[in-house]
mmCIF file of C-alpha atoms and ligand atoms in Angstrom:
data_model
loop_
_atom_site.group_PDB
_atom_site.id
_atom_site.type_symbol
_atom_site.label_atom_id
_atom_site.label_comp_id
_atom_site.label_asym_id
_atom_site.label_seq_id
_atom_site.Cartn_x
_atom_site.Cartn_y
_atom_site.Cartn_z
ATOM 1 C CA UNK A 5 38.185 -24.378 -10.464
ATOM 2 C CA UNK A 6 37.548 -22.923 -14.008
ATOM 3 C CA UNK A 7 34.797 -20.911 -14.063
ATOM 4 C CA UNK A 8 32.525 -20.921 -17.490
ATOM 5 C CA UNK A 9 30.270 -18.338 -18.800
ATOM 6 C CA UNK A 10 27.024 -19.590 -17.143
ATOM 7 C CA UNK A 11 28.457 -17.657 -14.098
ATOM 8 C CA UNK A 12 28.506 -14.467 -15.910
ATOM 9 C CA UNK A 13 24.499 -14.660 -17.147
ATOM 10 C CA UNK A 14 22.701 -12.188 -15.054
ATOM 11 C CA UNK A 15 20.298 -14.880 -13.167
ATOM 12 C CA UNK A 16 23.083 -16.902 -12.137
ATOM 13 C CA UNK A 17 25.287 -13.842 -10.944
ATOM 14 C CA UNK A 18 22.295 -12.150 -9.475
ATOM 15 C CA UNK A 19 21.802 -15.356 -7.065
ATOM 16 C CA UNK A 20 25.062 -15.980 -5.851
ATOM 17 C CA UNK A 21 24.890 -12.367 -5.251
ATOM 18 C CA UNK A 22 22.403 -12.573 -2.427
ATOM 19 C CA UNK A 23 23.673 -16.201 -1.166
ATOM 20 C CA UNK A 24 27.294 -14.202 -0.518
ATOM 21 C CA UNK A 25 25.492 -10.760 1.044
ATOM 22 C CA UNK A 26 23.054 -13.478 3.428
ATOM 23 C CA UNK A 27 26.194 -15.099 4.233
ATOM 24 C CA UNK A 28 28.216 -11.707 5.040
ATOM 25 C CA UNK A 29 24.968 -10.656 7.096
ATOM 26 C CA UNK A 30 25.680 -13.942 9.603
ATOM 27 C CA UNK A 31 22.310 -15.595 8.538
ATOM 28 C CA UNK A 32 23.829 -18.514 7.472
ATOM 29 C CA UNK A 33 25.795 -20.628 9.705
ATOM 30 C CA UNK A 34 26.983 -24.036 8.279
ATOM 31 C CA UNK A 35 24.419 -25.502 6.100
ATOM 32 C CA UNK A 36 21.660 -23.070 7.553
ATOM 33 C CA UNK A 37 19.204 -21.028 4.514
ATOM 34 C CA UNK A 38 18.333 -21.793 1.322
ATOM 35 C CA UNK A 39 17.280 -19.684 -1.714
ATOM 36 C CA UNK A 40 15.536 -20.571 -4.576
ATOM 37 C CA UNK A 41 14.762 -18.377 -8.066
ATOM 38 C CA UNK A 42 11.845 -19.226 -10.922
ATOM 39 C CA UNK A 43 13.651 -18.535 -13.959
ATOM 40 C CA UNK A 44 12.522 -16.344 -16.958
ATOM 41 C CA UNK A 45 12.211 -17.711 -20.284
ATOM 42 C CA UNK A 46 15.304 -15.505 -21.206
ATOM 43 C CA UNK A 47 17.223 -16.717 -17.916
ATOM 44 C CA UNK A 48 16.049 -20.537 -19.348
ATOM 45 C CA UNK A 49 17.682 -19.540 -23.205
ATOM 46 C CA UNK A 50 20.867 -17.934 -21.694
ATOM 47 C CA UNK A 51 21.332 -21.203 -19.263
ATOM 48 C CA UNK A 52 19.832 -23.948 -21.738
ATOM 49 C CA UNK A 53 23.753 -24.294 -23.940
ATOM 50 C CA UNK A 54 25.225 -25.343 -20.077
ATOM 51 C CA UNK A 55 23.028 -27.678 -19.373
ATOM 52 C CA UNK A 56 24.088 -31.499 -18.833
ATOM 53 C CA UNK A 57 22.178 -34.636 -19.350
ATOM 54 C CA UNK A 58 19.197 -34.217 -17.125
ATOM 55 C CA UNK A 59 19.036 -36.339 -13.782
ATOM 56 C CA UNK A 60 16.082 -38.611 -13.025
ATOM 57 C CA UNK A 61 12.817 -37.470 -11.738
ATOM 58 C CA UNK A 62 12.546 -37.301 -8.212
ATOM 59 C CA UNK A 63 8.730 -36.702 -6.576
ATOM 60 C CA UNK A 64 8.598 -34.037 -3.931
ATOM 61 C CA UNK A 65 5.744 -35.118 -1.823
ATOM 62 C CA UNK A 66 4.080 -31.575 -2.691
ATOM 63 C CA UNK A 67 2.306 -30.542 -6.086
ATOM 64 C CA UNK A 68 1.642 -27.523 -7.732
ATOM 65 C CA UNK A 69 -0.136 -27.240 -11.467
ATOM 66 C CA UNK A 70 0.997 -23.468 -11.586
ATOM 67 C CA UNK A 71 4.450 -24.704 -11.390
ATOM 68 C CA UNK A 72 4.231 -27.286 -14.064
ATOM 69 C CA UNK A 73 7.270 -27.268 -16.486
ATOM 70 C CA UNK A 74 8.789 -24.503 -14.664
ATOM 71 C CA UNK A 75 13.324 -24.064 -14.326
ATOM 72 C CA UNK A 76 14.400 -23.098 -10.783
ATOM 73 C CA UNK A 77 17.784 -22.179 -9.310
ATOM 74 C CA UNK A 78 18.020 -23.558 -6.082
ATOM 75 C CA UNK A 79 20.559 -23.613 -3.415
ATOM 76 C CA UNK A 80 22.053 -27.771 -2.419
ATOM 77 C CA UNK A 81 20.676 -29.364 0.474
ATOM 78 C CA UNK A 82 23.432 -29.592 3.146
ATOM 79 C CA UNK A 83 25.419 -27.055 0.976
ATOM 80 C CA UNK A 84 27.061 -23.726 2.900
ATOM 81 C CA UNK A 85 26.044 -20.437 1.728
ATOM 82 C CA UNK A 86 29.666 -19.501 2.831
ATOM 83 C CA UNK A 87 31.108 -21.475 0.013
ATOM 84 C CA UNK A 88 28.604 -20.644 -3.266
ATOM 85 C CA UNK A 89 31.374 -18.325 -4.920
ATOM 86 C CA UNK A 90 34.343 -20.686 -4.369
ATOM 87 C CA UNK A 91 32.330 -23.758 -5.145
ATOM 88 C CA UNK A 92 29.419 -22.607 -7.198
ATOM 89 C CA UNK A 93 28.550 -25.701 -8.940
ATOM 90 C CA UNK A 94 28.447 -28.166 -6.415
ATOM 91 C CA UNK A 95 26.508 -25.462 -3.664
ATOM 92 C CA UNK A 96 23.839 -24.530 -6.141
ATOM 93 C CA UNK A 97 22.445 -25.601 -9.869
ATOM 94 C CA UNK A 98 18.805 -25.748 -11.890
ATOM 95 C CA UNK A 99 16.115 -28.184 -11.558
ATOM 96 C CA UNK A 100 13.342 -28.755 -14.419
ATOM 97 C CA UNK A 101 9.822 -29.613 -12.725
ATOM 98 C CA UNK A 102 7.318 -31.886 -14.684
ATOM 99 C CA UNK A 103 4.070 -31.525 -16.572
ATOM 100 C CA UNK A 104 2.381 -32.901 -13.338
ATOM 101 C CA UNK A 105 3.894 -30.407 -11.471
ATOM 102 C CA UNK A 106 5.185 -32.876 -8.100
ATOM 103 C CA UNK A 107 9.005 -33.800 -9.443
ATOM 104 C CA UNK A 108 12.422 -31.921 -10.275
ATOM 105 C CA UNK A 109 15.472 -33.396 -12.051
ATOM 106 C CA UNK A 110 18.569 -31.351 -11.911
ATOM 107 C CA UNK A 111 19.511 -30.120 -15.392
ATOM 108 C CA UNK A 112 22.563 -28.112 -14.612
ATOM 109 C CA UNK A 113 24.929 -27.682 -11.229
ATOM 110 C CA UNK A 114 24.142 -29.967 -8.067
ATOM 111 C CA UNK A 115 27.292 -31.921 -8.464
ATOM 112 C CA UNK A 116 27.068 -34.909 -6.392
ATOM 113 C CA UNK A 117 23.996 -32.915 -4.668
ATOM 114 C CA UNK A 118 20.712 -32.459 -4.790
ATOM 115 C CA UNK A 119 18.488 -29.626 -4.020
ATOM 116 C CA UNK A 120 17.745 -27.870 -0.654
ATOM 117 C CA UNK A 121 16.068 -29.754 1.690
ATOM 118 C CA UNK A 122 13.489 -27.252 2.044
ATOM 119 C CA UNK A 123 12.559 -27.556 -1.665
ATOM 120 C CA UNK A 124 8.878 -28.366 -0.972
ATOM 121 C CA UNK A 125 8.343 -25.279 1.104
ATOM 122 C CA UNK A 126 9.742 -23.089 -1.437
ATOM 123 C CA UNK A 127 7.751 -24.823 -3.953
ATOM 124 C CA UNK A 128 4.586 -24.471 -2.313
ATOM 125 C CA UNK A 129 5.345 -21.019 -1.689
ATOM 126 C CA UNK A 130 6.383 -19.861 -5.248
ATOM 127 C CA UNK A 131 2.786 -21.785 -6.147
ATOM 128 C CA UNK A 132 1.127 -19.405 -3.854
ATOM 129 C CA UNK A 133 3.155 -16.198 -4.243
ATOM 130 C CA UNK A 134 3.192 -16.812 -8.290
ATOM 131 C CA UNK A 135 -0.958 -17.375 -8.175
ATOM 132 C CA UNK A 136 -1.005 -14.072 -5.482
ATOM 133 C CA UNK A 137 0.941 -11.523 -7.344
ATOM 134 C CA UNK A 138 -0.349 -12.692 -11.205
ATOM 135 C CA UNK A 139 2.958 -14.170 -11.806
ATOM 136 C CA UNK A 140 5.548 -11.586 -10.419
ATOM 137 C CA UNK A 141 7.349 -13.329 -7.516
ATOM 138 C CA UNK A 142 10.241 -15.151 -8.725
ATOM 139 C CA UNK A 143 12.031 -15.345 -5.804
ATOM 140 C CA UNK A 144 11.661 -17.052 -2.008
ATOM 141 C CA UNK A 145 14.640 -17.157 0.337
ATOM 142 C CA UNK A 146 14.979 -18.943 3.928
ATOM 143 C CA UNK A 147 17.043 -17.762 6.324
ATOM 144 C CA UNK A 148 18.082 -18.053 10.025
ATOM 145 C CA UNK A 149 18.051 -14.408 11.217
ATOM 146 C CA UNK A 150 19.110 -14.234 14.505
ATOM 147 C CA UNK A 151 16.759 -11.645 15.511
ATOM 148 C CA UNK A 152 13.619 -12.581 14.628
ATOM 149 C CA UNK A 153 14.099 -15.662 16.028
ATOM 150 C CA UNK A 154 14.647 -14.647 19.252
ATOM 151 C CA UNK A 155 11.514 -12.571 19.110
ATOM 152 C CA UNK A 156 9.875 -16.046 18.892
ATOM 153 C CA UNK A 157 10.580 -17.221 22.197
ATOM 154 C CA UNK A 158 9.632 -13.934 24.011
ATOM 155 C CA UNK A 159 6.194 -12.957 21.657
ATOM 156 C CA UNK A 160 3.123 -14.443 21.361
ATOM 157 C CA UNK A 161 3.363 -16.760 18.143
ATOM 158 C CA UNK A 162 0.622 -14.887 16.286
ATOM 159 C CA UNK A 163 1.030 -12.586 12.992
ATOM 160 C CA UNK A 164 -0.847 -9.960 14.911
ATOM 161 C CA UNK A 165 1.632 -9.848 17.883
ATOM 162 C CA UNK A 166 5.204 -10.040 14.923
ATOM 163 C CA UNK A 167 3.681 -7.792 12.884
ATOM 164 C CA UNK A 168 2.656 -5.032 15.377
ATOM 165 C CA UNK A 169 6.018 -5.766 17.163
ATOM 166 C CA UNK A 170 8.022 -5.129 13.566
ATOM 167 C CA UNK A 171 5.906 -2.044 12.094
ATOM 168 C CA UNK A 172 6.334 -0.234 15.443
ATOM 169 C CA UNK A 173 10.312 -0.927 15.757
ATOM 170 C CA UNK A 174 11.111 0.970 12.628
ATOM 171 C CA UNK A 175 9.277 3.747 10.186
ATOM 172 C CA UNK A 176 10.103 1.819 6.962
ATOM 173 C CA UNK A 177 7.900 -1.490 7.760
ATOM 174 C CA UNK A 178 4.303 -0.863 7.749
ATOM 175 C CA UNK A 179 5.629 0.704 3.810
ATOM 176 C CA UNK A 180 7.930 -2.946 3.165
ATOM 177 C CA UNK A 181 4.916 -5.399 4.235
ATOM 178 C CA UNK A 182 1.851 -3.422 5.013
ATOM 179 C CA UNK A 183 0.094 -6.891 5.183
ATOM 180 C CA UNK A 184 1.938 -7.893 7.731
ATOM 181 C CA UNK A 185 3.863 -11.203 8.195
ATOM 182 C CA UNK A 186 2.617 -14.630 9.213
ATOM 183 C CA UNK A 187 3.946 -16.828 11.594
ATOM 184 C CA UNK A 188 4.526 -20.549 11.937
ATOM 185 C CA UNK A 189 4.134 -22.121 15.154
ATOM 186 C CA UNK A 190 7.520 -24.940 15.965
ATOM 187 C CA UNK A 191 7.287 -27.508 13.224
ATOM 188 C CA UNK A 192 9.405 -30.306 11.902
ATOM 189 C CA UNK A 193 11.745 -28.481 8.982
ATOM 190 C CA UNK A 194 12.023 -29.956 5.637
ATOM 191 C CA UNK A 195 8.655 -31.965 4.864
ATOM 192 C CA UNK A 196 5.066 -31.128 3.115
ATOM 193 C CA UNK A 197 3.549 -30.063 6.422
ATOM 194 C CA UNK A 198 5.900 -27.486 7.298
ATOM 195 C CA UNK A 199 5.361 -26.451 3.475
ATOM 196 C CA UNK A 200 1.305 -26.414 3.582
ATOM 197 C CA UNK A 201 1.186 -24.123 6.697
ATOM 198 C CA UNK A 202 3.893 -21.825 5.486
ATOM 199 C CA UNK A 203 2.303 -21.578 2.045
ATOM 200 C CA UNK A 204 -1.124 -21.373 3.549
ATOM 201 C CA UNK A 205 0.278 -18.134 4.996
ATOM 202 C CA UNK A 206 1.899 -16.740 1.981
ATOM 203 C CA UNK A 207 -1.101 -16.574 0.456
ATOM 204 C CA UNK A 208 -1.722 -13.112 2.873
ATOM 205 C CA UNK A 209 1.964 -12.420 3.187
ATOM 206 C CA UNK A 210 4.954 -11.832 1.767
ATOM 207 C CA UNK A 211 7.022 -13.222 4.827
ATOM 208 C CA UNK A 212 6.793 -15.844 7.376
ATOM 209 C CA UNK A 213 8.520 -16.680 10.347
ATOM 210 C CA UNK A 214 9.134 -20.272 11.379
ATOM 211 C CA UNK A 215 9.106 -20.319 15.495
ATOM 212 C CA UNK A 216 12.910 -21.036 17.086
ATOM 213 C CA UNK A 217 13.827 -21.342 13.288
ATOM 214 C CA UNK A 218 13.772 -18.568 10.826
ATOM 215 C CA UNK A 219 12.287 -16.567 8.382
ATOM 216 C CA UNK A 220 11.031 -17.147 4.927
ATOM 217 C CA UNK A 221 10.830 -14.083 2.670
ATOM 218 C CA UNK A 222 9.079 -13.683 -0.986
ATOM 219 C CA UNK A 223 9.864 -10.969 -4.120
ATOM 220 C CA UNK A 224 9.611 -10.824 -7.514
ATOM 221 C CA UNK A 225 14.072 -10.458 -7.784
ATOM 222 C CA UNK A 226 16.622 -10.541 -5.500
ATOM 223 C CA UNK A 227 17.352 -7.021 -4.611
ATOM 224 C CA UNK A 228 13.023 -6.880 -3.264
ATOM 225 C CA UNK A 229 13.707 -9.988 -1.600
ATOM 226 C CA UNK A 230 16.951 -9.570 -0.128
ATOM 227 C CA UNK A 231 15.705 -6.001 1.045
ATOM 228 C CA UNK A 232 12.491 -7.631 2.774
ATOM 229 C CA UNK A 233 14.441 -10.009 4.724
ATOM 230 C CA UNK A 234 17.023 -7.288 5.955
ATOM 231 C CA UNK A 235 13.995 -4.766 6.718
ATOM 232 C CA UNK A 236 12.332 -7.484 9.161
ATOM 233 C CA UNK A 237 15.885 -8.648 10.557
ATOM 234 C CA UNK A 238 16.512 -5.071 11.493
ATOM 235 C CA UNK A 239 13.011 -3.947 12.790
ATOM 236 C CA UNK A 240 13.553 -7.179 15.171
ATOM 237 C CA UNK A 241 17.296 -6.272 15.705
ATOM 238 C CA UNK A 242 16.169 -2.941 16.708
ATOM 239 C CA UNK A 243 12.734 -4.263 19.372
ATOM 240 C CA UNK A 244 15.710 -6.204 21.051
ATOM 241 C CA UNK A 245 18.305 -3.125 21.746
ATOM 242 C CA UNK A 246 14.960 -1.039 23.468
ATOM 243 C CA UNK A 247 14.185 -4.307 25.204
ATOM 244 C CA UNK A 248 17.954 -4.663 26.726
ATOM 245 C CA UNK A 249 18.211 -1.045 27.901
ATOM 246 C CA UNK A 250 15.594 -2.532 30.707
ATOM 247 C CA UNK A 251 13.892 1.154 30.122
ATOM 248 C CA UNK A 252 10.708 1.375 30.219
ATOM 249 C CA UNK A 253 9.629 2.556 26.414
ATOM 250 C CA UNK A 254 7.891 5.845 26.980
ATOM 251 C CA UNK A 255 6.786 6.212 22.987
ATOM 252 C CA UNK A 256 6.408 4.212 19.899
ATOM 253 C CA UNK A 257 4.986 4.604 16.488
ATOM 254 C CA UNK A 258 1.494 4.744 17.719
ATOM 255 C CA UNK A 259 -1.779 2.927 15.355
ATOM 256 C CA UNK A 260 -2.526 6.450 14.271
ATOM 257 C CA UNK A 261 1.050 6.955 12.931
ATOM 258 C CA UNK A 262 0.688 3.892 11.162
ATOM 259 C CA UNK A 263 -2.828 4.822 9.244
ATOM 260 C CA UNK A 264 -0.802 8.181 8.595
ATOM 261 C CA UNK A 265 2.203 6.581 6.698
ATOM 262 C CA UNK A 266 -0.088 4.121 4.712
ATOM 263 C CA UNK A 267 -2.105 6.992 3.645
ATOM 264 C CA UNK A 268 1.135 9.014 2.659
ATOM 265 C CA UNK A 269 2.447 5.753 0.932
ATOM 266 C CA UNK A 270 -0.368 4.537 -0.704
ATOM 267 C CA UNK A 271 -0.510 0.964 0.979
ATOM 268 C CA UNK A 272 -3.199 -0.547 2.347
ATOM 269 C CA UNK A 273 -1.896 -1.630 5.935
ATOM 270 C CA UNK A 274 -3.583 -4.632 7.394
ATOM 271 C CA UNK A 275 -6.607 -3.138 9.953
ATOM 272 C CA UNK A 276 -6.903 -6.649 11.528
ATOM 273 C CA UNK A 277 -3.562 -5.526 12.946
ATOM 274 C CA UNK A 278 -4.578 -2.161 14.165
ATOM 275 C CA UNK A 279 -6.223 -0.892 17.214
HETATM 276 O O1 2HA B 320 19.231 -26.128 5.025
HETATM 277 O O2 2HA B 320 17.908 -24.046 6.904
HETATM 278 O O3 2HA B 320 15.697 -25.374 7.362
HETATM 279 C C1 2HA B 320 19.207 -25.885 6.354
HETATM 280 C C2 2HA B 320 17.959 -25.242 6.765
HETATM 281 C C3 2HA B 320 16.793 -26.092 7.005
HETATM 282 ZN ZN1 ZN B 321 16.398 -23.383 8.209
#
């Protein structure tokens, strides 16, 4: 397929970037993830001479006023991660959302597709994230990491019981996400209600966990994002080889420790989560 400039703009590159490294990491079986980016004005003006006769307007069953008139790449629902860089503009293109802030139409890519089927939970969660860091996050990213969701059918489905769990598995967390991450007890995948309790979340985190499903992770560009994901996929990865030595664990990184690295760090770890 001939490939035209749009691929070389950094926004565009930068995305299908992370949707090949997820894909190399094993998160993405099939169809499985999704990732979606909030462009930058610039991103908009480098993008804006490829763009095709816009689609209709389609209503996502979710609104957000923050979000209003607002350019997002996202990933095609049913599309595989596996095949963005062979078949970038059917896997992946950019939607234009509305003045009302509740409906995309695809203005470039999405051939034959339309976007993710998770679209309203990464809506709601850009409106949160965007409103929570004064307009930094840009990026949210699903994925099925094998790890963490395993942890979810062996650990109490509360943040306090993931977040404790990941901070103590590896020196780096309580640094990555000193607030913790959230978690979302089983839901139905791919509607508003899934969306509203994972947002509802975001609002505290930058990461939630969907129960038997996956996690969703929040940044302001790909390499924060990306980086987040991996740090929590690993911390898990990690709880999991202790737990199959069938040892008994004789030390971890004890509440103290914690308070210790926050204070060297400068972040403000989450005391909720502390003993
Ligand atoms: O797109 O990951 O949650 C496939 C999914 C749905
Ligand atoms: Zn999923």
């Amino acid at each position: 397929m001939a490939k035209n400039a749009i691929y070389n703009i950094n926004c565009i590159e930068g995305f299908m970037r992370m949707c090949n490294d997820g894909w190399l990491q094993g998160w993405h079986e099939r169809n499985g993830g999704n990732l979606t980016y909030r462009m930058k004005a610039e991103d908009i003006e480098a993008c804006r001479p490829y763009f095709k006769e816009p689609g209709e307007w389609v209503n996502m069953g979710v609104q957000a006023e923050n979000l209003a008139g607002e350019y997002f790449i996202t990933t095609g629902s049913g599309k595989f991660f596996r095949n963005v860089e062979i078949r970038p503009c059917e896997s992946f293109g950019i939607v234009e959302i509305n003045e009302k802030g509740d409906s995309w139409r695809i203005v470039w890519g999405l051939e034959g597709a339309k976007p993710t089927s998770e679209f309203p939970s990464h809506f709601m969660n850009h409106s949160v994230r965007k409103a929570a860091t004064n307009g930094a996050n840009r990026v949210i990213y699903h994925l099925h990491a094998t790890n963490v969701i395993a942890l979810t059918y062996v650990l109490p489905l509360t943040d306090r019981a993931f977040s404790r769990a990941l901070w103590q598995s590896a020196t780096e967390c309580p640094v990555v996400f000193p607030e913790g991450v959230g978690v979302v007890p089983w839901m139905v995948p791919g509607g508003a209600d899934i969306a509203m309790a994972t947002s509802e979340l975001m609002k505290t985190y930058q990461a939630a966990i969907w129960a038997q499903h996956g996690l969703f992770a929040s940044g302001p560009d790909f390499d924060i994002t990306f980086g987040l994901a991996h740090t929590i996929e690993k911390s898990a990865e990690i709880y999991w080889k202790v737990l199959a030595t069938g040892q008994p664990v004789l030390q971890t990184i004890t509440d103290d420790a914690l308070r210790a690295i926050a204070k060297d760090f400068g972040v403000q770890l989450n005391e909720a989560f502390l003993d």
